[in-house]
mmCIF file of C-alpha atoms in Angstrom:
data_model
loop_
_atom_site.group_PDB
_atom_site.id
_atom_site.type_symbol
_atom_site.label_atom_id
_atom_site.label_comp_id
_atom_site.label_asym_id
_atom_site.label_seq_id
_atom_site.Cartn_x
_atom_site.Cartn_y
_atom_site.Cartn_z
ATOM 1 C CA MET A 1 -8.979 29.468 27.076
ATOM 2 C CA VAL A 2 -12.225 27.499 27.041
ATOM 3 C CA LEU A 3 -14.500 30.075 28.651
ATOM 4 C CA GLN A 4 -16.491 30.299 25.412
ATOM 5 C CA HIS A 5 -18.172 26.946 26.127
ATOM 6 C CA ASP A 6 -20.809 26.752 28.845
ATOM 7 C CA LYS A 7 -21.242 22.958 28.907
ATOM 8 C CA LEU A 8 -19.012 19.898 28.950
ATOM 9 C CA ILE A 9 -16.314 19.897 26.256
ATOM 10 C CA THR A 10 -16.662 16.560 24.513
ATOM 11 C CA SER A 11 -13.665 16.595 22.154
ATOM 12 C CA ILE A 12 -10.537 18.541 21.279
ATOM 13 C CA ASP A 13 -8.057 18.234 18.404
ATOM 14 C CA TRP A 14 -4.821 20.011 17.535
ATOM 15 C CA ALA A 15 -3.533 20.832 14.051
ATOM 16 C CA PRO A 16 0.275 20.579 14.440
ATOM 17 C CA THR A 17 1.245 22.311 11.175
ATOM 18 C CA THR A 18 -0.965 25.391 11.547
ATOM 19 C CA ASN A 19 -0.905 25.260 15.384
ATOM 20 C CA ARG A 20 -4.665 25.600 15.694
ATOM 21 C CA ILE A 21 -6.931 23.882 18.208
ATOM 22 C CA VAL A 22 -10.579 23.025 17.670
ATOM 23 C CA THR A 23 -12.975 22.223 20.493
ATOM 24 C CA CYS A 24 -16.599 21.074 20.538
ATOM 25 C CA SER A 25 -19.068 20.812 23.359
ATOM 26 C CA GLN A 26 -22.448 19.665 24.569
ATOM 27 C CA ASP A 27 -23.521 23.292 24.143
ATOM 28 C CA ARG A 28 -23.781 22.529 20.366
ATOM 29 C CA ASN A 29 -20.919 24.882 19.554
ATOM 30 C CA ALA A 30 -17.370 24.560 18.265
ATOM 31 C CA TYR A 31 -14.486 27.047 18.300
ATOM 32 C CA VAL A 32 -11.178 27.228 16.487
ATOM 33 C CA TRP A 33 -8.405 28.654 18.668
ATOM 34 C CA THR A 34 -5.439 30.496 17.164
ATOM 35 C CA GLN A 35 -2.409 31.766 19.069
ATOM 36 C CA VAL A 36 -1.988 35.543 18.699
ATOM 37 C CA PRO A 37 -0.113 38.319 20.594
ATOM 38 C CA ASP A 38 -1.895 39.623 23.661
ATOM 39 C CA PRO A 39 -2.997 43.238 22.957
ATOM 40 C CA LEU A 40 -2.576 44.071 26.660
ATOM 41 C CA GLN A 41 0.856 42.476 27.010
ATOM 42 C CA GLY A 42 2.863 42.676 23.826
ATOM 43 C CA ASN A 43 5.350 39.945 24.736
ATOM 44 C CA ALA A 44 2.652 37.413 25.730
ATOM 45 C CA LEU A 45 0.533 35.087 23.616
ATOM 46 C CA ILE A 46 -3.140 34.256 24.012
ATOM 47 C CA TRP A 47 -5.512 31.863 22.287
ATOM 48 C CA LYS A 48 -8.145 33.700 20.231
ATOM 49 C CA PRO A 49 -11.411 31.839 19.521
ATOM 50 C CA THR A 50 -13.165 31.924 16.156
ATOM 51 C CA LEU A 51 -16.827 30.926 15.941
ATOM 52 C CA VAL A 52 -17.924 27.879 13.966
ATOM 53 C CA LEU A 53 -21.447 27.809 12.501
ATOM 54 C CA LEU A 54 -22.370 24.181 13.112
ATOM 55 C CA ARG A 55 -26.168 24.430 12.695
ATOM 56 C CA ILE A 56 -26.875 21.406 14.906
ATOM 57 C CA ASN A 57 -29.609 21.015 17.534
ATOM 58 C CA ARG A 58 -27.943 18.325 19.631
ATOM 59 C CA ALA A 59 -24.609 17.990 21.418
ATOM 60 C CA ALA A 60 -21.379 17.769 19.453
ATOM 61 C CA THR A 61 -19.618 14.499 20.278
ATOM 62 C CA ALA A 62 -16.274 14.408 18.422
ATOM 63 C CA VAL A 63 -14.048 16.623 16.280
ATOM 64 C CA ARG A 64 -11.071 15.903 13.984
ATOM 65 C CA TRP A 65 -8.907 18.074 11.727
ATOM 66 C CA SER A 66 -8.410 16.843 8.171
ATOM 67 C CA PRO A 67 -4.861 15.778 7.190
ATOM 68 C CA LYS A 68 -4.236 19.062 5.314
ATOM 69 C CA GLU A 69 -5.731 21.045 8.225
ATOM 70 C CA ASP A 70 -7.907 23.148 5.905
ATOM 71 C CA LYS A 71 -11.182 21.754 7.269
ATOM 72 C CA PHE A 72 -12.456 19.628 10.127
ATOM 73 C CA ALA A 73 -15.385 17.352 10.913
ATOM 74 C CA VAL A 74 -17.700 17.602 13.926
ATOM 75 C CA ALA A 75 -19.847 14.598 14.857
ATOM 76 C CA SER A 76 -23.079 15.180 16.764
ATOM 77 C CA GLY A 77 -26.163 13.724 18.344
ATOM 78 C CA ALA A 78 -28.257 15.416 15.634
ATOM 79 C CA ARG A 79 -27.698 12.444 13.290
ATOM 80 C CA ALA A 80 -25.349 14.598 11.251
ATOM 81 C CA ILE A 81 -21.668 15.371 10.719
ATOM 82 C CA ALA A 82 -20.672 18.991 10.100
ATOM 83 C CA ILE A 83 -17.797 19.452 7.618
ATOM 84 C CA CYS A 84 -16.359 22.874 8.412
ATOM 85 C CA SER A 85 -14.212 25.168 6.256
ATOM 86 C CA PHE A 86 -13.076 28.751 6.717
ATOM 87 C CA ASP A 87 -15.004 31.684 5.234
ATOM 88 C CA ALA A 88 -12.414 34.473 4.946
ATOM 89 C CA ASP A 89 -14.996 37.111 3.955
ATOM 90 C CA ASN A 90 -16.866 36.803 7.238
ATOM 91 C CA ASP A 91 -13.953 35.562 9.395
ATOM 92 C CA TRP A 92 -15.719 32.483 10.652
ATOM 93 C CA TRP A 93 -15.995 28.773 9.926
ATOM 94 C CA VAL A 94 -19.025 27.524 7.993
ATOM 95 C CA SER A 95 -20.310 23.974 7.675
ATOM 96 C CA LYS A 96 -21.974 21.566 5.292
ATOM 97 C CA GLN A 97 -23.706 18.564 6.813
ATOM 98 C CA LEU A 98 -23.490 14.872 6.073
ATOM 99 C CA LYS A 99 -26.873 13.440 7.045
ATOM 100 C CA LYS A 100 -28.175 10.497 5.045
ATOM 101 C CA PRO A 101 -28.333 7.638 5.960
ATOM 102 C CA ILE A 102 -27.251 8.298 9.589
ATOM 103 C CA ARG A 103 -29.994 7.209 11.993
ATOM 104 C CA SER A 104 -28.504 7.918 15.418
ATOM 105 C CA THR A 105 -25.759 9.747 17.321
ATOM 106 C CA VAL A 106 -22.368 9.780 15.619
ATOM 107 C CA LEU A 107 -19.784 8.620 18.164
ATOM 108 C CA SER A 108 -16.482 8.585 16.258
ATOM 109 C CA ILE A 109 -14.871 9.954 13.082
ATOM 110 C CA ASP A 110 -11.571 9.586 11.221
ATOM 111 C CA TRP A 111 -10.160 11.155 8.039
ATOM 112 C CA HIS A 112 -8.775 9.302 5.051
ATOM 113 C CA PRO A 113 -5.221 10.362 4.049
ATOM 114 C CA ASN A 114 -6.609 11.914 0.828
ATOM 115 C CA ASN A 115 -8.334 14.680 2.856
ATOM 116 C CA VAL A 116 -11.711 13.890 1.246
ATOM 117 C CA LEU A 117 -13.093 10.635 2.641
ATOM 118 C CA LEU A 118 -14.384 10.435 6.196
ATOM 119 C CA ALA A 119 -15.180 7.350 8.290
ATOM 120 C CA ALA A 120 -17.895 7.596 10.931
ATOM 121 C CA GLY A 121 -19.169 5.213 13.592
ATOM 122 C CA SER A 122 -22.572 5.747 15.151
ATOM 123 C CA ALA A 123 -25.058 4.383 17.664
ATOM 124 C CA ASP A 124 -27.170 2.838 14.878
ATOM 125 C CA PHE A 125 -24.630 -0.051 14.844
ATOM 126 C CA LYS A 126 -23.028 1.103 11.585
ATOM 127 C CA ALA A 127 -19.630 2.244 10.403
ATOM 128 C CA ARG A 128 -19.773 4.287 7.210
ATOM 129 C CA VAL A 129 -17.374 5.929 4.783
ATOM 130 C CA PHE A 130 -18.546 9.265 3.335
ATOM 131 C CA SER A 131 -17.216 11.698 0.786
ATOM 132 C CA ALA A 132 -16.626 15.083 2.451
ATOM 133 C CA TYR A 133 -15.494 16.766 -0.788
ATOM 134 C CA ILE A 134 -15.918 20.567 -0.766
ATOM 135 C CA LYS A 135 -15.497 22.155 -4.175
ATOM 136 C CA ASP A 136 -13.903 25.436 -3.057
ATOM 137 C CA VAL A 137 -11.494 23.702 -0.661
ATOM 138 C CA ASP A 138 -10.470 20.355 -2.145
ATOM 139 C CA LYS A 139 -8.832 19.460 -5.418
ATOM 140 C CA LYS A 140 -10.469 16.706 -7.422
ATOM 141 C CA PRO A 141 -9.495 13.497 -5.596
ATOM 142 C CA SER A 142 -7.758 10.626 -7.318
ATOM 143 C CA PRO A 143 -9.644 7.312 -7.601
ATOM 144 C CA THR A 144 -9.311 5.041 -4.555
ATOM 145 C CA VAL A 145 -10.504 1.596 -3.554
ATOM 146 C CA TRP A 146 -13.487 3.411 -2.028
ATOM 147 C CA GLY A 147 -14.652 4.843 -5.348
ATOM 148 C CA GLU A 148 -13.852 7.184 -8.218
ATOM 149 C CA LYS A 149 -16.593 9.843 -8.352
ATOM 150 C CA LEU A 150 -16.932 11.373 -4.903
ATOM 151 C CA PRO A 151 -19.458 14.229 -4.707
ATOM 152 C CA PHE A 152 -20.350 15.482 -1.229
ATOM 153 C CA ASN A 153 -22.330 13.017 0.945
ATOM 154 C CA THR A 154 -21.594 10.006 -1.262
ATOM 155 C CA VAL A 155 -21.753 6.860 0.890
ATOM 156 C CA CYS A 156 -18.748 4.779 -0.149
ATOM 157 C CA GLY A 157 -19.422 1.931 2.246
ATOM 158 C CA GLU A 158 -21.657 0.874 5.142
ATOM 159 C CA TYR A 159 -20.682 -1.937 7.511
ATOM 160 C CA SER A 160 -21.701 -3.483 10.823
ATOM 161 C CA SER A 161 -20.111 -5.958 13.195
ATOM 162 C CA SER A 162 -21.224 -9.567 13.317
ATOM 163 C CA THR A 163 -23.550 -9.139 16.309
ATOM 164 C CA GLY A 164 -24.128 -5.385 16.272
ATOM 165 C CA GLY A 165 -23.421 -2.718 18.861
ATOM 166 C CA TRP A 166 -22.568 0.967 19.016
ATOM 167 C CA VAL A 167 -19.485 1.765 16.959
ATOM 168 C CA HIS A 168 -17.166 3.461 19.448
ATOM 169 C CA ALA A 169 -14.103 3.940 17.215
ATOM 170 C CA VAL A 170 -13.189 3.995 13.528
ATOM 171 C CA GLY A 171 -9.831 4.321 11.806
ATOM 172 C CA PHE A 172 -8.262 4.172 8.350
ATOM 173 C CA SER A 173 -4.986 2.336 7.857
ATOM 174 C CA PRO A 174 -1.947 4.499 6.914
ATOM 175 C CA SER A 175 -2.629 3.897 3.205
ATOM 176 C CA GLY A 176 -6.348 4.517 3.599
ATOM 177 C CA ASP A 177 -7.142 1.236 1.838
ATOM 178 C CA VAL A 178 -8.386 -0.590 4.969
ATOM 179 C CA LEU A 179 -10.935 0.418 7.603
ATOM 180 C CA ALA A 180 -11.140 -0.867 11.168
ATOM 181 C CA PHE A 181 -13.823 -0.180 13.743
ATOM 182 C CA ALA A 182 -14.573 -1.187 17.330
ATOM 183 C CA SER A 183 -18.101 -2.033 18.446
ATOM 184 C CA HIS A 184 -19.855 -2.351 21.784
ATOM 185 C CA ASP A 185 -20.143 -6.113 21.248
ATOM 186 C CA SER A 186 -16.420 -6.367 22.138
ATOM 187 C CA SER A 187 -15.356 -6.877 18.551
ATOM 188 C CA ILE A 188 -12.845 -5.369 16.149
ATOM 189 C CA THR A 189 -13.904 -5.421 12.498
ATOM 190 C CA VAL A 190 -11.448 -4.957 9.613
ATOM 191 C CA VAL A 191 -12.825 -4.064 6.173
ATOM 192 C CA TYR A 192 -11.036 -4.470 2.838
ATOM 193 C CA PRO A 193 -13.272 -2.628 0.328
ATOM 194 C CA GLY A 194 -13.873 -3.603 -3.268
ATOM 195 C CA PRO A 195 -16.560 -5.046 -5.550
ATOM 196 C CA THR A 196 -16.750 -7.947 -3.084
ATOM 197 C CA PRO A 197 -15.478 -6.503 0.208
ATOM 198 C CA THR A 198 -13.634 -8.731 2.656
ATOM 199 C CA ILE A 199 -14.839 -8.215 6.234
ATOM 200 C CA ILE A 200 -12.976 -9.804 9.142
ATOM 201 C CA SER A 201 -14.712 -9.673 12.530
ATOM 202 C CA LEU A 202 -12.609 -10.429 15.612
ATOM 203 C CA LYS A 203 -14.975 -11.146 18.502
ATOM 204 C CA GLN A 204 -13.320 -10.987 21.924
ATOM 205 C CA ASN A 205 -14.370 -12.243 25.359
ATOM 206 C CA THR A 206 -13.336 -8.962 26.962
ATOM 207 C CA LEU A 207 -15.062 -5.687 27.756
ATOM 208 C CA PRO A 208 -15.722 -3.329 24.797
ATOM 209 C CA TYR A 209 -13.007 -1.233 23.166
ATOM 210 C CA LEU A 210 -13.478 2.541 23.013
ATOM 211 C CA SER A 211 -10.572 3.632 20.823
ATOM 212 C CA LEU A 212 -8.188 2.245 18.220
ATOM 213 C CA SER A 213 -5.125 3.452 16.343
ATOM 214 C CA TRP A 214 -3.239 1.980 13.379
ATOM 215 C CA VAL A 215 0.527 1.820 13.831
ATOM 216 C CA SER A 216 1.303 0.157 10.490
ATOM 217 C CA GLU A 217 -0.535 -1.337 7.563
ATOM 218 C CA ASP A 218 -0.778 -4.699 9.322
ATOM 219 C CA THR A 219 -0.975 -3.748 13.020
ATOM 220 C CA LEU A 220 -3.405 -1.755 15.138
ATOM 221 C CA ILE A 221 -3.802 -1.052 18.842
ATOM 222 C CA ALA A 222 -7.168 -0.947 20.628
ATOM 223 C CA ALA A 223 -8.126 -0.077 24.205
ATOM 224 C CA GLY A 224 -11.235 0.523 26.271
ATOM 225 C CA HIS A 225 -13.050 -0.774 29.325
ATOM 226 C CA ASP A 226 -10.390 -3.434 30.003
ATOM 227 C CA CYS A 227 -7.976 -0.624 30.970
ATOM 228 C CA GLN A 228 -5.114 -1.933 28.820
ATOM 229 C CA PRO A 229 -4.042 -1.437 25.186
ATOM 230 C CA VAL A 230 -4.006 -4.622 23.135
ATOM 231 C CA ILE A 231 -2.399 -5.463 19.797
ATOM 232 C CA PHE A 232 -4.106 -6.887 16.717
ATOM 233 C CA SER A 233 -2.030 -7.894 13.720
ATOM 234 C CA HIS A 234 -1.808 -10.186 10.728
ATOM 235 C CA ALA A 235 1.090 -11.921 9.017
ATOM 236 C CA GLY A 236 0.750 -11.054 5.332
ATOM 237 C CA ASP A 237 -2.631 -12.680 4.768
ATOM 238 C CA GLU A 238 -5.619 -10.403 5.356
ATOM 239 C CA ASN A 239 -7.558 -13.376 6.739
ATOM 240 C CA SER A 240 -4.932 -14.025 9.420
ATOM 241 C CA TRP A 241 -5.889 -11.105 11.688
ATOM 242 C CA ARG A 242 -5.690 -12.098 15.342
ATOM 243 C CA LEU A 243 -5.239 -10.735 18.838
ATOM 244 C CA ILE A 244 -1.533 -10.758 19.723
ATOM 245 C CA GLY A 245 -1.722 -9.702 23.369
ATOM 246 C CA SER A 246 -1.601 -6.801 25.789
ATOM 247 C CA MET A 247 0.994 -4.010 25.749
ATOM 248 C CA ASP A 248 0.632 -3.789 29.527
ATOM 249 C CA ASP A 249 3.037 -6.260 31.133
ATOM 250 C CA GLY A 250 1.429 -5.798 34.545
ATOM 251 C CA ALA A 251 4.731 -5.229 36.331
ATOM 252 C CA THR A 252 4.401 -1.451 36.014
ATOM 253 C CA ALA A 253 0.952 -1.257 37.552
ATOM 254 C CA GLY A 254 2.311 -0.252 40.949
ATOM 255 C CA SER A 255 0.406 -2.915 42.867
ATOM 256 C CA THR A 256 1.918 -4.219 46.077
ATOM 257 C CA SER A 257 0.515 -7.677 45.438
ATOM 258 C CA SER A 258 3.101 -10.439 45.112
ATOM 259 C CA GLN A 259 1.000 -12.223 42.492
ATOM 260 C CA ILE A 260 1.384 -9.795 39.598
ATOM 261 C CA ARG A 261 0.856 -11.379 36.197
ATOM 262 C CA SER A 262 0.204 -10.093 32.728
ATOM 263 C CA PRO A 263 -3.518 -9.382 32.283
ATOM 264 C CA ARG A 264 -3.601 -10.457 28.674
ATOM 265 C CA PRO A 265 -6.977 -11.210 27.109
ATOM 266 C CA GLY A 266 -7.667 -14.882 26.583
ATOM 267 C CA VAL A 267 -5.521 -15.952 29.526
ATOM 268 C CA ALA A 268 -7.211 -17.888 32.312
ATOM 269 C CA GLY A 269 -8.692 -15.503 34.815
ATOM 270 C CA GLY A 270 -10.424 -13.269 32.276
ATOM 271 C CA PRO A 271 -10.085 -9.527 31.801
ATOM 272 C CA GLY A 272 -7.865 -7.696 34.261
ATOM 273 C CA ARG A 273 -10.730 -5.366 35.125
ATOM 274 C CA LEU A 274 -12.540 -8.262 36.833
ATOM 275 C CA ASN A 275 -9.554 -9.533 38.819
ATOM 276 C CA THR A 276 -10.271 -7.362 41.852
ATOM 277 C CA GLU A 277 -11.373 -8.189 45.353
ATOM 278 C CA ALA A 278 -14.125 -5.597 44.988
ATOM 279 C CA PHE A 279 -15.602 -7.652 42.159
ATOM 280 C CA ASN A 280 -15.205 -10.852 44.149
ATOM 281 C CA ARG A 281 -16.979 -9.216 47.064
ATOM 282 C CA PHE A 282 -20.050 -8.454 44.968
ATOM 283 C CA LYS A 283 -19.878 -11.911 43.399
ATOM 284 C CA LEU A 284 -19.886 -13.459 46.893
ATOM 285 C CA ALA A 285 -22.824 -11.293 47.935
ATOM 286 C CA ASP A 286 -24.758 -12.424 44.873
ATOM 287 C CA SER A 287 -24.021 -16.145 45.192
ATOM 288 C CA ARG A 288 -23.910 -16.645 48.985
ATOM 289 C CA GLY A 289 -25.568 -13.589 50.470
ATOM 290 C CA GLY A 290 -22.362 -12.552 52.212
ATOM 291 C CA SER A 291 -21.245 -8.966 52.614
ATOM 292 C CA THR A 292 -17.469 -9.382 52.763
ATOM 293 C CA PRO A 293 -15.251 -12.288 51.666
ATOM 294 C CA GLY A 294 -14.010 -14.191 54.696
ATOM 295 C CA GLY A 295 -15.188 -11.552 57.128
ATOM 296 C CA LEU A 296 -12.802 -8.907 55.819
ATOM 297 C CA ALA A 297 -13.029 -5.372 57.051
ATOM 298 C CA SER A 298 -14.919 -2.610 55.267
ATOM 299 C CA PRO A 299 -13.062 -1.053 52.349
ATOM 300 C CA GLN A 300 -10.891 2.029 52.848
ATOM 301 C CA VAL A 301 -9.952 4.386 50.053
ATOM 302 C CA LEU A 302 -6.190 4.698 49.594
ATOM 303 C CA THR A 303 -4.968 8.277 49.418
ATOM 304 C CA ALA A 304 -1.733 9.906 48.316
ATOM 305 C CA GLN A 305 -0.449 9.691 51.908
ATOM 306 C CA SER A 306 -0.480 5.906 51.857
ATOM 307 C CA THR A 307 0.319 5.217 48.207
ATOM 308 C CA GLY A 308 2.367 8.152 46.954
ATOM 309 C CA SER A 309 -0.262 8.791 44.280
ATOM 310 C CA SER A 310 -1.999 12.129 43.725
ATOM 311 C CA SER A 311 -5.416 10.472 43.689
ATOM 312 C CA PRO A 312 -7.200 7.454 45.196
ATOM 313 C CA ILE A 313 -6.280 4.314 43.291
ATOM 314 C CA GLY A 314 -8.111 1.494 45.027
ATOM 315 C CA SER A 315 -9.593 0.025 48.156
ATOM 316 C CA THR A 316 -8.277 -2.301 50.797
ATOM 317 C CA PHE A 317 -9.892 -5.391 52.260
ATOM 318 C CA GLY A 318 -8.099 -6.444 55.415
ATOM 319 C CA GLY A 319 -4.881 -4.830 54.204
ATOM 320 C CA SER A 320 -4.950 -6.214 50.630
ATOM 321 C CA ILE A 321 -5.023 -3.676 47.812
ATOM 322 C CA SER A 322 -7.753 -4.173 45.213
ATOM 323 C CA GLU A 323 -5.868 -2.256 42.537
ATOM 324 C CA MET A 324 -6.057 -3.857 39.112
ATOM 325 C CA MET A 325 -2.976 -5.381 37.567
ATOM 326 C CA THR A 326 -2.794 -2.736 34.844
ATOM 327 C CA VAL A 327 -1.138 0.671 34.564
ATOM 328 C CA CYS A 328 -4.513 2.353 34.005
ATOM 329 C CA GLN A 329 -7.122 1.742 36.682
ATOM 330 C CA ASN A 330 -10.099 3.005 34.675
ATOM 331 C CA PRO A 331 -11.291 2.700 31.064
ATOM 332 C CA ILE A 332 -8.968 4.031 28.368
ATOM 333 C CA THR A 333 -10.952 6.505 26.273
ATOM 334 C CA SER A 334 -8.380 7.470 23.654
ATOM 335 C CA VAL A 335 -5.370 5.979 21.859
ATOM 336 C CA ARG A 336 -3.545 8.307 19.454
ATOM 337 C CA PRO A 337 -0.215 8.305 17.567
ATOM 338 C CA TYR A 338 2.356 10.226 19.598
ATOM 339 C CA GLU A 339 5.691 9.993 17.796
ATOM 340 C CA TRP A 340 6.786 8.899 14.339
ATOM 341 C CA ALA A 341 9.991 7.203 13.262
ATOM 342 C CA GLU A 342 12.204 8.441 10.427
ATOM 343 C CA ASP A 343 10.566 6.011 7.994
ATOM 344 C CA GLY A 344 7.131 7.484 8.742
ATOM 345 C CA SER A 345 5.860 4.617 10.891
ATOM 346 C CA VAL A 346 4.363 5.223 14.331
ATOM 347 C CA ALA A 347 7.051 4.824 16.998
ATOM 348 C CA LYS A 348 4.965 5.633 20.082
ATOM 349 C CA VAL A 349 1.289 5.923 20.944
ATOM 350 C CA SER A 350 -0.370 7.745 23.815
ATOM 351 C CA SER A 351 -3.362 6.632 25.840
ATOM 352 C CA SER A 352 -5.559 8.629 28.194
ATOM 353 C CA SER A 353 -7.929 7.094 30.705
ATOM 354 C CA VAL A 354 -10.726 8.061 33.067
ATOM 355 C CA ASP A 355 -8.381 7.881 36.071
ATOM 356 C CA GLY A 356 -6.470 10.904 34.676
ATOM 357 C CA LYS A 357 -3.420 9.017 33.460
ATOM 358 C CA LEU A 358 -1.612 9.877 30.248
ATOM 359 C CA VAL A 359 0.650 6.997 29.228
ATOM 360 C CA ILE A 360 3.164 6.879 26.368
ATOM 361 C CA TRP A 361 3.647 3.374 24.966
ATOM 362 C CA ASN A 362 6.631 2.325 22.876
ATOM 363 C CA VAL A 363 5.381 0.636 19.709
ATOM 364 C CA ASP A 364 8.698 -1.224 19.361
ATOM 365 C CA PHE A 365 7.400 -3.408 22.172
ATOM 366 C CA ALA A 366 4.220 -4.048 20.196
ATOM 367 C CA ALA A 367 6.196 -5.032 17.090
ATOM 368 C CA ALA A 368 8.396 -7.379 19.111
ATOM 369 C CA ALA A 369 5.372 -8.994 20.731
ATOM 370 C CA ALA A 370 3.727 -9.425 17.337
ATOM 371 C CA ASN A 371 6.821 -11.211 16.053
ATOM 372 C CA GLY A 372 6.894 -13.504 19.065
ATOM 373 C CA ALA A 373 10.135 -12.030 20.415
ATOM 374 C CA ALA A 374 10.879 -11.516 24.080
ATOM 375 C CA ALA A 375 10.427 -7.824 24.771
ATOM 376 C CA ALA A 376 10.924 -6.085 28.068
ATOM 377 C CA GLY A 377 9.622 -2.658 28.888
ATOM 378 C CA GLY A 378 7.048 -1.145 26.580
ATOM 379 C CA LEU A 379 6.193 1.727 28.811
ATOM 380 C CA ALA A 380 8.209 4.713 27.617
ATOM 381 C CA SER A 381 6.940 7.019 30.322
ATOM 382 C CA LYS A 382 3.962 7.442 32.598
ATOM 383 C CA PHE A 383 2.282 10.541 33.988
ATOM 384 C CA GLY A 384 -0.183 9.824 36.792
ATOM 385 C CA GLY A 385 -2.900 12.303 37.783
ATOM 386 C CA LEU A 386 -2.061 14.777 35.002
ATOM 387 C CA ARG A 387 -3.501 18.250 35.576
ATOM 388 C CA VAL A 388 -3.698 20.946 32.904
ATOM 389 C CA ARG A 389 -4.246 24.484 34.118
#
């Protein structure tokens, strides 16, 4: 399906209503894939690519369909965002570019529910809200808290975290009235726009977050280099935002250690990613000049034969597994809504990580934890070493 690209595919997004897929790549191209009958085999279906004219001279970094699925946005390293719509006369997708005042690579994008506004986070330490209104595609938008007159490339807001850092993730709340973004300074920033905007910055003592997803108007989930999704919420007052805890209870990590505990941020012992014997080994070498803690043997990679896993998951030091006390053993790069409840709220979220794991998390567990209730479980299902062919 993806033979059209000749370099690394950086992002992919699916439009569930129209059943179309869009991909973008470091080759500076994007394609929209539509399922059509195979001309060689009448009873089979194939994915047909349609070219997108991006007009960028640097790699594409992220792509997202708009809520109505009639256009999509492609972020890039060309300090621009391509807003793409379909040209029926020529049977291809054309683009208009959002440029000013972007000063560096755009790393993340997210659409407002009104199909017009677009949030973008970039490597110039800024999160911005743009108008992506296209006259021939969009109806005149209703006034929002972000503004009333919204011609193309209007900057409706520009924000940065308290100490700066690349903006890895941005996201509108379900109503579109609140913006959240995650920065490389290990902070989550929540913005309430208006004549005098309210900006809440939640600085954490963990590793940076790479992705976030709203599950309700007062709760969001973030994940990243700490290898575990965490919950942020507030109790009615917009100034009461706080970190609730980790969705990963630690007991499902598969470690054979008898000292499994919940790797929740803020708990003594620090981030779960640092609670490994491999880290302690390097720490010992730095502080005491030793090569192995207590004369332990050289590390051995665990394979599927010894662990039952389809891929190596850790190393051993004298028989002790250095696997982290989290389900995911590598950074989580994406958190997305997976399933919705009958009332329209997010019931489950999915996470994907560098170790190849796709995990479905039950948001009911997150809601219970936010309310201070005792909740067991939280992991709806887990797929280790997922392969798509």
